[in-house]
Amino acid sequence: MRHSVLELEVRNHPGVMSHVAGLFARRAFNIEGILCGPMDDERFSRIYLLVHAEVRMDQLVKQLEKLHDVLRVNARPDYDQTVFRRLHEFVEIDGPLTPDHCVAGDSH
Amino acid sequence: MKKSGAEIIVALLERQGIEVVAGIPGGANLPLYDALTGSRIRHVLARHEQGAGFIAQGIARATGRAAVCFGTSGPGATNLLTAIADAKLDSVPVVAITGQVATSLIGTDAFQEVDTYGLTLPITKHNFIIRDAAELLEVIPEAFAIAQSGRPGPVVVDVPKDVQQQFHEFDAWPELGVPRTVSDVDETLISAFLDRLHQAERPIIYAGGGVIASDAADALAVLARRNNIPVALTLAGLGAFPCDDPLYLGMLGMHGSRATNTAMDEADLVLALGVRFDDRATGRVADFCCHGSIIHVDIDPSEIDKIKPANLAIVGDVGKALCAVSQQVRLQDRAAWNSRITELKAAHPMVPPVFPSMFNPVQLIERLGELCGPETIITTDVGQHQMWVAQAYPFRRPRTFQTSGGLGTMGFGLPAAIGAALACPNTPVVCVSGDGSLLMNIQELATLAELNLNVKVVLLNNQHLGLVRQQQELFYGQRYIASAFQTSPDFAAIAAGFGIRSYDMGTNPNGEEALWHALQQAGPGLINVPIHAAENVLPMVPPGKANHESIGGEAIHASLSA
Ligand SMILES: Cc1ncc(C[n+]2csc(CCOP(=O)(O)OP(=O)(O)O)c2C)c(N)n1
């Protein structure tokens, strides 16, 4: 399956991920991967979505653009997608876990 | 200035020009209600939050401006959901302000806590949860701007109780929230539109709710008449073109006449204006207008190419586009095409009743149309009665018809009529309902009685969920289940119980005079009309079929002429 990356600039507030994820669920589009982080100006965030290139990209982009908190949408088929598959390499910690690494919730 | 969050909300609503708010108070929005005391805003106490939501819709649909409803947290908010979803699907500007449990309690499963933000996310144009009273100065005007800009829609503002009570100091009121201006349509697109139109031999207009929302009915009429283009309307578009114009084709689609659907099929150019190619209008999409090219004009870019690819797309205000086009359009008489239309209309008239009588629903609706002036606002519920109104009522002006088209919500009609009457106190309002639908918001008769508005409910009483019964008859081998009422209430007694005058055409020897008399009376009234349970809405395109495959209607006509 071919994939493509969508790059979004959004207002950074607690509801914005629900708006984006909700849109995908209700329009029956799949998200394969999500990356999200604040921009230099922390009032805004950038979201990268890995989606199937086969979906009706045009309709998906238009629907995303309609969301009030989404300020910009770019379809970037040219982007390197390996980061989505190798994410663990970026977040994993070297060496064995020490008690300091454990966060609340790990015991559940 | 130092004001509480609740006071800020009420003052901002006043500044927006809001005159009426419909709602129901409860624990989490009591500070907001407290701030309403002494306000010049008139509060209308609905008897169910869904009623409050539809009252707001009735106001908004009648005026084109955003209207407001209030609900408390928890069940108040969940009761509003249907009316909000309905506003979303029919693009109606509504601002719903809900109370929420105090910020410190959010997420604790507190008494009457539900995630209103999460619940309304997929059914609003946008929604907000407020975390600090200061945000209200930005969010409330923004809510009005969003609700009324571009393609209108509902906005929810969820306000925790402590935020309503929190005092905030500020220097000046913000600007009002107004619809964002839309840019003019590109001149080259207008020329392309005109080129295609002038070259076409059999153009047809397929116009919808967008024409009404953009106040474009006059421009539509100029275009159609100058260029002699026949006009078909969607359910939401009824009223956008006068029914007495020879170019008028009535409603297209599932319950459209054969003449209209055939004309759509024969057209070589379809002007799709403020429409979204809804499945009830198109029938099987692959067959819809398959012989013509399509020019699609709509303000919502995501509607272009969503269902049917357009040969020319104009994203913009359909009113602006139609003004530009109608100023430059050539006079063309299109004699051959229009004589073909006349021929189609003659070959496929609306089915005449087998036994003409006041209790034949189509005839009743036609008669109602003669008794009501062109300014009368008609609301309906959902079912056969709704489709009979759409087929037979003579709509002449925009914003005279309110119906739940997209969501198809039974229970819409009565509260919407109340809203329409509040917005237009000097205009008669008639709610045509069914005995199933009316019961879904019957409690609003109490609101109506209290307000003493000029609303008449004409109840087409067939003791059935008629449209369900019809589908079971036609498509489920006449296996009837859960569509007949075993008992039926005495609606006259119910109306009387609410303090509303009622009339029963069934027991009146001169039904027609009774109808006329009832409509003449000032104030509310309920008119019960017994309808034969076996009456069907015809013709009908079976679900999944193409519009030219409609069934029914014709046979009766043929047997009559045989
Ligand atoms: C809230 C809601 N529930 C169920 C339906 C499904 N439904 C569509 S039409 C209909 C029957 C409506 O009956 P009535 O109001 O008596 O009108 P009639 O068809 O008899 O004119 C039903 C149940 C609906 N549209 N809305």
XYZ file of C-alpha atoms and ligand atoms in Angstrom:
696
model
C 0.000 0.000 0.000
C 1.388 3.430 -0.936
C 1.348 6.131 1.701
C 1.538 9.845 1.741
C 2.194 12.447 4.425
C -0.152 15.296 5.276
C 1.401 18.249 7.045
C -0.959 20.377 9.129
C -0.490 23.603 11.017
C -3.049 23.889 13.784
C -3.931 26.015 16.759
C -2.346 24.417 19.784
C -5.118 23.660 22.243
C -6.447 20.532 23.932
C -9.334 19.905 21.513
C -7.472 20.067 18.254
C -6.331 16.437 18.148
C -9.926 15.293 18.724
C -11.098 17.463 15.854
C -8.527 16.007 13.471
C -8.873 12.393 14.627
C -12.672 12.712 14.737
C -12.784 13.893 11.160
C -10.878 10.818 10.008
C -13.177 8.485 11.912
C -16.386 10.042 10.713
C -15.380 10.363 7.072
C -14.069 6.773 7.160
C -10.492 7.679 6.332
C -7.691 5.770 8.064
C -4.737 7.370 9.797
C -1.696 5.092 9.778
C 0.475 7.331 11.927
C 0.415 10.637 13.755
C 3.260 12.882 14.859
C 2.554 16.114 16.640
C 4.624 18.801 18.320
C 4.604 22.489 19.118
C 6.007 24.977 16.620
C 8.477 27.740 17.503
C 5.522 29.927 18.278
C 3.931 27.673 20.891
C 0.425 28.866 20.103
C 0.630 26.604 17.073
C 1.443 22.960 16.505
C 2.479 20.952 13.516
C 0.875 17.579 12.871
C 2.167 15.003 10.413
C -0.316 12.349 9.364
C 0.615 9.188 7.501
C -2.332 8.222 5.286
C -3.008 5.863 2.417
C -2.163 7.544 -0.830
C -5.174 5.819 -2.391
C -7.785 7.739 -0.390
C -9.515 10.638 -2.067
C -6.763 12.993 -0.996
C -8.409 16.010 -2.506
C -11.615 15.518 -0.470
C -9.606 14.736 2.660
C -7.575 17.944 2.356
C -10.710 20.021 1.782
C -12.420 18.518 4.813
C -9.336 19.176 6.963
C -9.199 22.759 5.732
C -12.762 23.253 6.911
C -11.780 22.585 10.534
C -11.618 25.900 12.321
C -8.412 25.086 14.194
C -6.568 23.799 11.150
C -4.741 26.707 9.601
C -2.848 25.042 6.770
C -2.809 21.640 5.072
C -0.157 20.375 2.682
C -0.131 16.984 1.012
C 3.531 15.911 0.963
C 3.944 12.689 -0.993
C 7.646 13.664 -1.238
C 8.291 13.429 2.515
C 10.365 10.638 4.002
C 7.969 8.317 5.788
C 10.457 6.057 7.541
C 10.243 8.110 10.721
C 6.737 6.752 11.326
C 8.060 3.186 11.335
C 11.226 3.924 13.308
C 9.636 6.129 15.908
C 10.698 3.813 18.722
C 14.335 4.486 17.848
C 13.810 8.123 18.699
C 11.948 7.640 21.963
C 13.576 4.505 23.332
C 16.012 4.903 26.179
C 19.458 3.308 26.080
C 20.191 0.745 28.749
C 17.941 -0.972 31.242
C 15.050 0.889 32.859
C 15.774 2.396 36.239
C 12.996 3.174 38.714
C 13.310 6.826 37.655
C 12.123 5.895 34.189
C 8.891 4.366 35.414
C 5.958 6.641 35.120
C 2.700 6.414 36.968
C 0.503 3.935 35.214
C 3.251 1.455 34.413
C 2.091 -0.798 37.222
C -1.357 -1.299 35.681
C -15.270 47.092 33.541
C -15.505 44.111 35.809
C -18.094 41.498 34.975
C -18.799 37.857 35.592
C -18.515 35.348 32.768
C -22.313 35.011 32.720
C -22.763 38.778 32.502
C -20.241 38.942 29.702
C -22.137 36.271 27.731
C -25.489 38.005 28.126
C -24.066 41.431 27.242
C -22.335 40.014 24.173
C -25.570 38.343 23.045
C -27.387 41.657 23.441
C -24.702 43.389 21.430
C -25.087 40.751 18.713
C -28.723 41.841 18.464
C -30.148 38.651 19.917
C -33.735 39.280 20.981
C -34.872 35.786 21.890
C -33.102 32.887 23.572
C -34.851 29.533 23.947
C -33.724 27.171 26.641
C -34.151 25.389 29.938
C -32.240 26.227 33.123
C -30.491 23.795 35.446
C -27.721 23.660 38.023
C -24.815 24.258 35.675
C -26.248 27.227 33.815
C -28.044 29.019 36.653
C -25.445 31.813 36.776
C -26.182 32.437 33.099
C -29.910 32.574 33.784
C -29.280 34.860 36.734
C -27.509 37.252 34.385
C -30.569 37.189 32.085
C -32.733 38.833 34.724
C -32.929 42.462 33.770
C -31.654 41.813 30.245
C -33.755 42.970 27.310
C -33.362 39.497 25.822
C -36.622 37.606 25.923
C -36.196 34.103 27.261
C -38.516 31.454 25.886
C -38.871 28.536 28.225
C -39.123 25.436 26.070
C -40.384 22.212 27.625
C -37.550 20.040 26.308
C -34.084 21.149 25.202
C -34.645 19.571 21.790
C -37.608 21.937 21.506
C -35.352 24.853 22.480
C -32.852 23.859 19.786
C -35.563 23.696 17.136
C -37.092 26.981 18.271
C -33.680 28.553 17.685
C -33.577 26.863 14.282
C -37.041 28.220 13.457
C -35.799 31.740 14.185
C -32.586 31.234 12.224
C -34.272 29.658 9.214
C -36.851 32.468 9.085
C -34.316 35.303 9.356
C -31.062 33.880 8.013
C -29.315 35.136 11.139
C -27.865 33.055 13.949
C -30.226 32.248 16.824
C -29.378 31.078 20.310
C -30.425 28.274 22.652
C -29.348 27.421 26.203
C -29.137 24.087 27.980
C -27.655 22.937 31.241
C -24.898 20.329 31.543
C -25.487 16.588 31.223
C -29.029 15.817 30.090
C -29.607 19.408 29.019
C -26.732 19.127 26.593
C -27.601 15.607 25.386
C -31.180 16.708 24.752
C -29.870 19.481 22.514
C -27.823 17.107 20.372
C -30.529 16.174 17.860
C -31.372 19.784 17.114
C -27.684 20.631 16.734
C -27.021 17.708 14.392
C -30.092 18.747 12.427
C -28.710 22.283 12.086
C -25.410 20.902 10.875
C -26.928 18.817 8.100
C -29.212 21.620 6.935
C -26.571 24.368 7.365
C -28.540 26.453 9.865
C -26.698 29.061 11.970
C -27.375 28.255 15.621
C -25.258 29.117 18.664
C -25.910 26.721 21.554
C -24.534 27.761 24.919
C -24.375 24.932 27.427
C -23.591 24.932 31.103
C -20.835 22.573 32.232
C -19.827 21.355 35.687
C -17.186 23.474 37.419
C -13.670 23.245 35.990
C -12.386 21.514 39.113
C -14.974 18.747 38.649
C -14.425 18.111 34.934
C -13.263 14.563 34.404
C -14.499 13.289 37.761
C -17.879 11.912 36.598
C -19.507 14.686 38.580
C -23.269 15.019 38.835
C -24.649 15.899 35.383
C -21.258 15.824 33.779
C -21.018 14.726 30.165
C -18.329 15.514 27.660
C -20.374 18.033 25.701
C -17.311 19.072 23.750
C -16.639 15.494 22.664
C -20.299 14.769 21.941
C -20.802 17.844 19.793
C -17.502 17.656 17.958
C -18.820 15.674 14.961
C -22.161 17.525 14.730
C -21.077 21.147 14.859
C -19.328 23.479 12.490
C -17.081 24.214 15.444
C -17.238 23.942 19.219
C -15.535 25.535 22.192
C -15.020 24.769 25.841
C -14.211 27.839 27.886
C -11.520 27.656 30.577
C -11.339 31.280 31.609
C -13.945 34.062 31.527
C -11.540 36.244 29.544
C -11.846 33.847 26.585
C -15.542 34.663 26.270
C -14.738 38.093 24.850
C -13.109 36.383 21.915
C -15.131 33.185 21.645
C -18.703 34.511 21.710
C -18.230 36.912 18.760
C -16.204 34.223 17.009
C -19.039 31.726 17.524
C -21.412 34.073 15.677
C -18.869 34.712 12.944
C -18.342 30.984 12.386
C -22.059 30.116 12.514
C -22.890 32.722 9.877
C -19.843 32.695 7.601
C -19.625 30.806 4.351
C -21.805 27.729 4.640
C -23.702 28.384 7.901
C -23.865 25.869 10.721
C -24.190 25.302 14.449
C -21.587 26.265 17.041
C -21.534 25.022 20.641
C -19.959 27.000 23.474
C -19.617 24.923 26.642
C -19.134 27.089 29.732
C -18.253 25.580 33.124
C -20.222 26.968 36.032
C -17.211 28.520 37.775
C -16.264 30.319 34.569
C -19.773 31.788 34.464
C -19.194 33.060 37.987
C -15.607 34.187 37.517
C -15.119 37.973 37.421
C -12.993 39.403 34.686
C -11.744 42.947 34.319
C -11.476 44.411 30.828
C -11.405 47.771 29.066
C -13.613 47.486 26.034
C -16.162 45.261 24.377
C -14.930 43.290 21.393
C -16.135 43.800 17.850
C -19.353 42.006 16.923
C -19.090 38.605 15.271
C -20.275 39.054 11.697
C -20.169 36.852 8.618
C -16.774 37.067 6.952
C -17.003 38.753 3.575
C -16.714 36.477 0.604
C -14.636 37.539 -2.331
C -16.181 38.216 -5.707
C -16.290 35.401 -8.175
C -13.470 35.375 -10.684
C -14.610 37.016 -13.916
C -13.054 34.288 -16.054
C -15.163 31.669 -14.289
C -18.273 33.742 -14.941
C -17.374 33.912 -18.624
C -16.779 30.178 -18.693
C -20.184 29.666 -17.063
C -21.836 31.883 -19.673
C -20.019 30.251 -22.575
C -21.185 26.819 -21.568
C -24.711 28.043 -20.936
C -24.983 29.870 -24.247
C -23.754 26.835 -26.129
C -26.053 24.414 -24.365
C -29.262 23.333 -26.002
C -31.048 21.839 -23.048
C -29.810 23.490 -19.857
C -31.572 22.928 -16.559
C -31.216 24.511 -13.143
C -30.890 22.271 -10.086
C -31.015 24.701 -7.158
C -30.952 24.089 -3.422
C -30.738 25.562 0.036
C -27.601 27.515 -0.816
C -29.658 29.816 -3.042
C -31.895 30.660 -0.092
C -28.989 30.998 2.344
C -27.288 33.490 0.045
C -30.486 35.459 -0.659
C -30.119 34.680 -4.319
C -33.736 33.898 -5.260
C -34.124 37.151 -7.217
C -30.925 36.631 -9.167
C -31.961 33.039 -9.862
C -35.283 34.242 -11.279
C -33.555 36.790 -13.542
C -31.165 34.176 -14.898
C -33.853 31.543 -15.458
C -36.261 33.948 -17.151
C -33.772 35.773 -19.366
C -32.365 32.536 -20.668
C -35.534 30.431 -20.373
C -33.995 27.707 -18.264
C -36.354 25.316 -16.482
C -35.817 25.164 -12.696
C -35.897 22.077 -10.481
C -35.460 22.526 -6.737
C -34.286 20.319 -3.924
C -36.331 19.918 -0.744
C -34.184 22.569 0.957
C -34.499 24.810 -2.085
C -38.309 24.969 -2.162
C -39.355 28.613 -2.206
C -36.217 29.707 -4.059
C -38.227 29.964 -7.297
C -41.949 30.764 -7.520
C -44.118 27.750 -8.206
C -46.434 29.675 -10.526
C -43.691 30.429 -13.034
C -43.999 28.334 -16.215
C -40.294 27.452 -15.934
C -40.874 25.816 -12.550
C -40.407 22.059 -12.388
C -40.965 21.507 -8.662
C -38.894 19.171 -6.558
C -36.592 16.613 -8.137
C -35.428 13.291 -6.775
C -36.987 10.503 -4.787
C -40.483 12.021 -4.683
C -40.108 14.390 -7.591
C -42.477 14.162 -10.518
C -41.490 12.029 -13.495
C -41.502 15.092 -15.698
C -38.867 16.737 -13.521
C -36.619 13.706 -13.208
C -36.906 12.995 -16.929
C -36.045 16.596 -17.761
C -32.946 16.319 -15.554
C -32.047 13.197 -17.469
C -32.462 14.819 -20.883
C -30.577 18.003 -20.054
C -27.229 18.594 -21.748
C -26.118 21.084 -19.081
C -26.969 21.031 -15.379
C -26.505 24.228 -13.400
C -26.082 22.895 -9.855
C -26.539 25.950 -7.649
C -26.103 25.797 -3.878
C -26.637 22.036 -3.815
C -24.713 19.049 -2.508
C -25.923 16.174 -4.687
C -27.720 14.546 -1.758
C -28.771 10.953 -2.405
C -32.455 11.796 -2.022
C -32.069 14.269 -4.873
C -29.792 12.276 -7.168
C -31.015 8.712 -6.862
C -28.311 6.329 -8.057
C -25.458 8.748 -8.612
C -23.972 7.072 -11.666
C -27.219 7.667 -13.548
C -27.832 11.204 -12.344
C -27.598 13.750 -15.157
C -25.461 11.313 -17.073
C -26.235 12.967 -20.394
C -25.188 16.441 -19.423
C -22.182 18.324 -18.200
C -22.291 19.969 -14.799
C -21.524 23.471 -13.582
C -21.403 23.390 -9.798
C -21.526 26.604 -7.774
C -21.198 26.288 -4.005
C -19.566 28.158 -1.160
C -18.235 24.997 0.436
C -15.149 23.790 -1.482
C -15.504 20.289 -0.055
C -18.849 19.861 -1.839
C -17.210 20.269 -5.238
C -16.451 16.847 -6.735
C -17.564 15.133 -3.490
C -20.300 13.058 -5.118
C -20.231 13.997 -8.779
C -17.318 15.608 -10.622
C -18.123 19.010 -12.079
C -17.059 20.114 -15.550
C -16.851 23.657 -14.240
C -16.696 24.478 -10.537
C -17.148 27.856 -8.940
C -16.349 28.002 -5.245
C -18.020 31.072 -3.893
C -21.208 32.777 -2.891
C -23.927 31.508 -5.192
C -25.722 34.863 -4.835
C -22.704 36.793 -6.100
C -22.153 34.311 -8.903
C -25.803 34.457 -9.979
C -25.831 38.268 -9.916
C -22.805 38.383 -12.182
C -24.156 35.712 -14.505
C -27.676 37.125 -14.699
C -26.362 40.581 -15.645
C -24.477 39.237 -18.625
C -26.621 36.341 -19.743
C -28.003 36.431 -23.264
C -31.695 36.335 -23.999
C -32.461 32.931 -25.430
C -35.936 31.565 -25.939
C -35.018 27.873 -26.092
C -38.356 27.130 -27.720
C -37.639 23.497 -28.572
C -36.366 22.589 -25.118
C -39.242 24.300 -23.358
C -41.839 22.722 -25.565
C -40.262 19.385 -24.696
C -40.655 20.362 -21.012
C -44.304 21.255 -21.584
C -44.783 17.900 -23.258
C -43.186 16.090 -20.309
C -45.352 17.956 -17.817
C -48.480 17.066 -19.777
C -47.449 13.425 -20.049
C -46.668 13.099 -16.338
C -48.967 15.282 -14.288
C -48.993 14.946 -10.525
C -51.293 12.039 -9.862
C -54.851 13.252 -9.645
C -56.721 11.737 -6.711
C -58.923 8.789 -7.497
C -61.608 10.005 -5.143
C -61.346 13.760 -4.873
C -61.987 14.792 -1.308
C -60.694 17.107 1.359
C -59.184 14.077 3.010
C -57.035 13.237 0.067
C -53.718 14.519 1.375
C -52.507 16.050 -1.886
C -55.774 17.882 -2.370
C -55.763 19.009 1.231
C -52.296 20.477 0.873
C -53.295 22.193 -2.370
C -56.351 23.649 -0.656
C -54.222 24.764 2.271
C -52.024 26.546 -0.255
C -55.042 28.413 -1.602
C -56.190 29.427 1.862
C -52.756 30.650 2.995
C -51.139 33.763 1.593
C -47.757 33.652 -0.122
C -46.060 35.009 3.003
C -47.294 32.159 5.229
C -44.470 30.105 6.702
C -44.973 26.353 6.489
C -43.056 23.961 8.696
C -43.342 20.199 8.551
C -42.330 17.146 10.455
C -40.939 14.096 8.718
C -42.878 11.482 6.821
C -45.486 11.258 4.108
C -47.073 14.552 5.110
C -43.713 16.258 4.595
C -43.422 14.903 1.066
C -47.024 15.783 0.205
C -46.259 19.340 1.266
C -43.076 19.336 -0.815
C -44.979 18.021 -3.837
C -48.176 20.010 -3.637
C -47.833 23.165 -1.561
C -47.446 26.279 -3.736
C -44.254 27.844 -2.371
C -43.665 31.254 -3.831
C -41.006 32.892 -1.677
C -37.739 31.949 -0.019
C -37.737 31.242 3.710
C -41.424 30.267 3.717
C -40.649 26.570 4.104
C -38.872 24.972 7.030
C -38.298 21.260 7.085
C -35.718 18.860 8.417
C -34.195 17.729 5.153
C -30.751 16.382 5.962
C -31.297 14.682 9.290
C -35.013 14.027 8.729
C -35.948 14.599 12.344
C -39.485 13.786 13.429
C -40.434 16.376 16.032
C -38.941 19.303 14.119
C -42.159 20.931 12.958
C -43.870 22.304 16.054
C -40.899 23.925 17.795
C -39.581 25.254 14.474
C -43.002 26.834 13.885
C -42.797 28.478 17.303
C -39.389 29.887 16.386
C -40.643 31.134 13.025
C -43.597 32.848 14.701
C -41.312 34.480 17.269
C -39.113 35.809 14.473
C -42.036 36.923 12.276
C -44.851 37.848 14.665
C -47.064 39.226 11.895
C -46.760 36.243 9.597
C -49.101 33.271 9.869
C -47.294 30.014 10.525
C -48.668 26.565 9.765
C -47.033 23.355 10.945
C -48.104 20.374 8.863
C -47.447 17.310 10.976
C -48.158 13.610 11.274
C -49.582 11.769 14.243
C -46.245 10.035 14.791
C -44.052 13.113 14.550
C -46.247 15.463 16.544
C -45.969 13.248 19.596
C -42.178 13.544 19.478
C -42.277 17.149 20.673
C -45.916 17.476 21.730
C -44.780 19.114 24.997
C -44.032 22.283 23.032
C -47.791 22.862 22.793
C -47.337 24.193 26.335
C -44.722 26.676 25.093
C -47.010 27.631 22.229
C -49.994 28.175 24.500
C -47.904 30.319 26.826
C -46.631 32.497 23.983
C -50.051 32.604 22.293
C -48.420 32.721 18.866
C -50.145 32.588 15.532
C -49.273 28.948 14.846
C -51.712 26.395 13.457
C -50.885 22.728 13.543
C -52.513 20.827 10.687
C -52.284 17.197 11.705
C -52.524 14.619 8.926
C -53.674 11.774 11.064
C -53.345 8.333 9.498
C -52.887 6.370 12.741
C -49.593 5.143 11.331
C -45.953 5.895 10.920
C -47.094 6.432 7.384
C -43.812 6.602 5.498
C -42.618 3.459 7.272
C -45.864 1.708 6.418
C -45.436 2.764 2.795
C -41.918 1.303 2.615
C -43.106 -1.950 4.171
C -45.891 -2.113 1.618
C -43.668 -1.415 -1.369
C -40.323 -2.941 -0.444
C -40.877 -5.433 2.398
C -43.598 -7.646 0.960
C -46.372 -5.912 2.930
C -45.006 -7.364 6.144
C -46.172 -4.609 8.444
C -44.395 -4.313 11.746
C -44.249 -1.453 14.203
C -45.810 0.998 11.785
C -49.449 0.978 12.927
C -50.531 2.623 16.168
C -52.687 0.281 18.213
C -54.142 3.200 20.080
C -54.322 6.762 19.017
C -54.711 9.696 21.343
C -57.546 12.161 21.144
C -55.524 15.068 19.771
C -58.366 17.519 20.255
C -58.484 16.654 23.939
C -54.712 16.902 24.161
C -54.717 20.346 22.581
C -57.513 21.405 24.903
C -55.490 20.108 27.819
C -52.685 22.458 26.818
C -55.182 25.300 26.486
C -55.157 25.309 22.691
C -58.225 25.528 20.498
C -58.757 22.492 18.360
C -60.788 21.483 15.346
C -61.585 18.085 13.963
C -62.304 17.971 10.279
C -63.386 14.369 10.599
C -66.389 15.165 12.736
C -67.241 18.343 10.900
C -69.764 17.895 8.089
C -68.222 20.772 6.194
C -64.530 20.041 6.516
C -63.328 22.668 4.138
C -65.151 25.473 5.875
C -63.812 24.206 9.184
C -60.275 24.378 7.844
C -60.797 27.889 6.569
C -62.403 28.964 9.822
C -59.632 27.457 11.928
C -56.922 29.171 9.883
C -58.677 32.536 10.282
C -58.588 32.488 14.072
C -55.839 34.447 15.774
C -53.534 32.528 18.102
C -52.662 28.864 18.262
C -54.849 26.071 16.986
C -54.705 22.389 16.151
C -56.638 20.971 13.226
C -56.975 17.208 13.108
C -57.491 15.802 9.609
C -58.187 12.094 9.270
C -56.218 10.654 6.345
C -56.684 7.223 4.845
C -53.878 4.979 6.070
C -53.339 3.430 2.621
C -52.481 6.738 0.924
C -48.946 6.676 -0.445
C -46.511 9.341 -1.555
C -46.011 8.749 -5.251
C -44.144 8.597 -7.457
C -41.228 7.168 -5.563
C -37.736 6.194 -6.635
C -36.953 2.943 -4.806
C -33.834 3.261 -2.659
C -30.731 2.467 -4.725
C -32.471 2.997 -8.061
C -31.971 5.711 -10.631
C -34.350 8.646 -10.719
C -35.878 7.488 -14.002
C -36.902 4.203 -12.369
C -39.580 5.682 -10.129
C -42.648 3.645 -9.353
C -46.272 4.453 -8.713
C -48.461 7.357 -9.575
C -48.549 6.592 -13.265
C -50.719 3.492 -12.997
C -53.556 5.340 -11.352
C -53.328 8.035 -13.976
C -53.362 5.475 -16.765
C -56.333 3.605 -15.349
C -58.213 6.866 -15.015
C -57.671 7.819 -18.627
C -58.363 4.281 -19.880
C -36.681 10.890 15.231
C -37.008 9.961 14.110
N -37.240 8.654 14.357
C -37.566 7.828 13.339
C -37.639 8.278 12.050
C -37.971 7.323 10.908
N -39.247 7.726 10.259
C -39.267 8.427 9.137
S -40.808 8.839 8.645
C -41.484 8.030 9.957
C -42.973 8.007 10.144
C -43.540 9.347 10.423
O -44.875 9.207 10.815
P -45.836 10.430 10.933
O -45.180 11.537 11.656
O -47.146 9.980 11.466
O -45.972 10.921 9.438
P -46.655 10.204 8.179
O -45.557 9.492 7.449
O -47.692 9.265 8.683
O -47.197 11.337 7.404
C -40.488 7.450 10.747
C -40.729 6.648 11.963
C -37.351 9.645 11.842
N -37.359 10.192 10.625
N -37.078 10.465 12.875
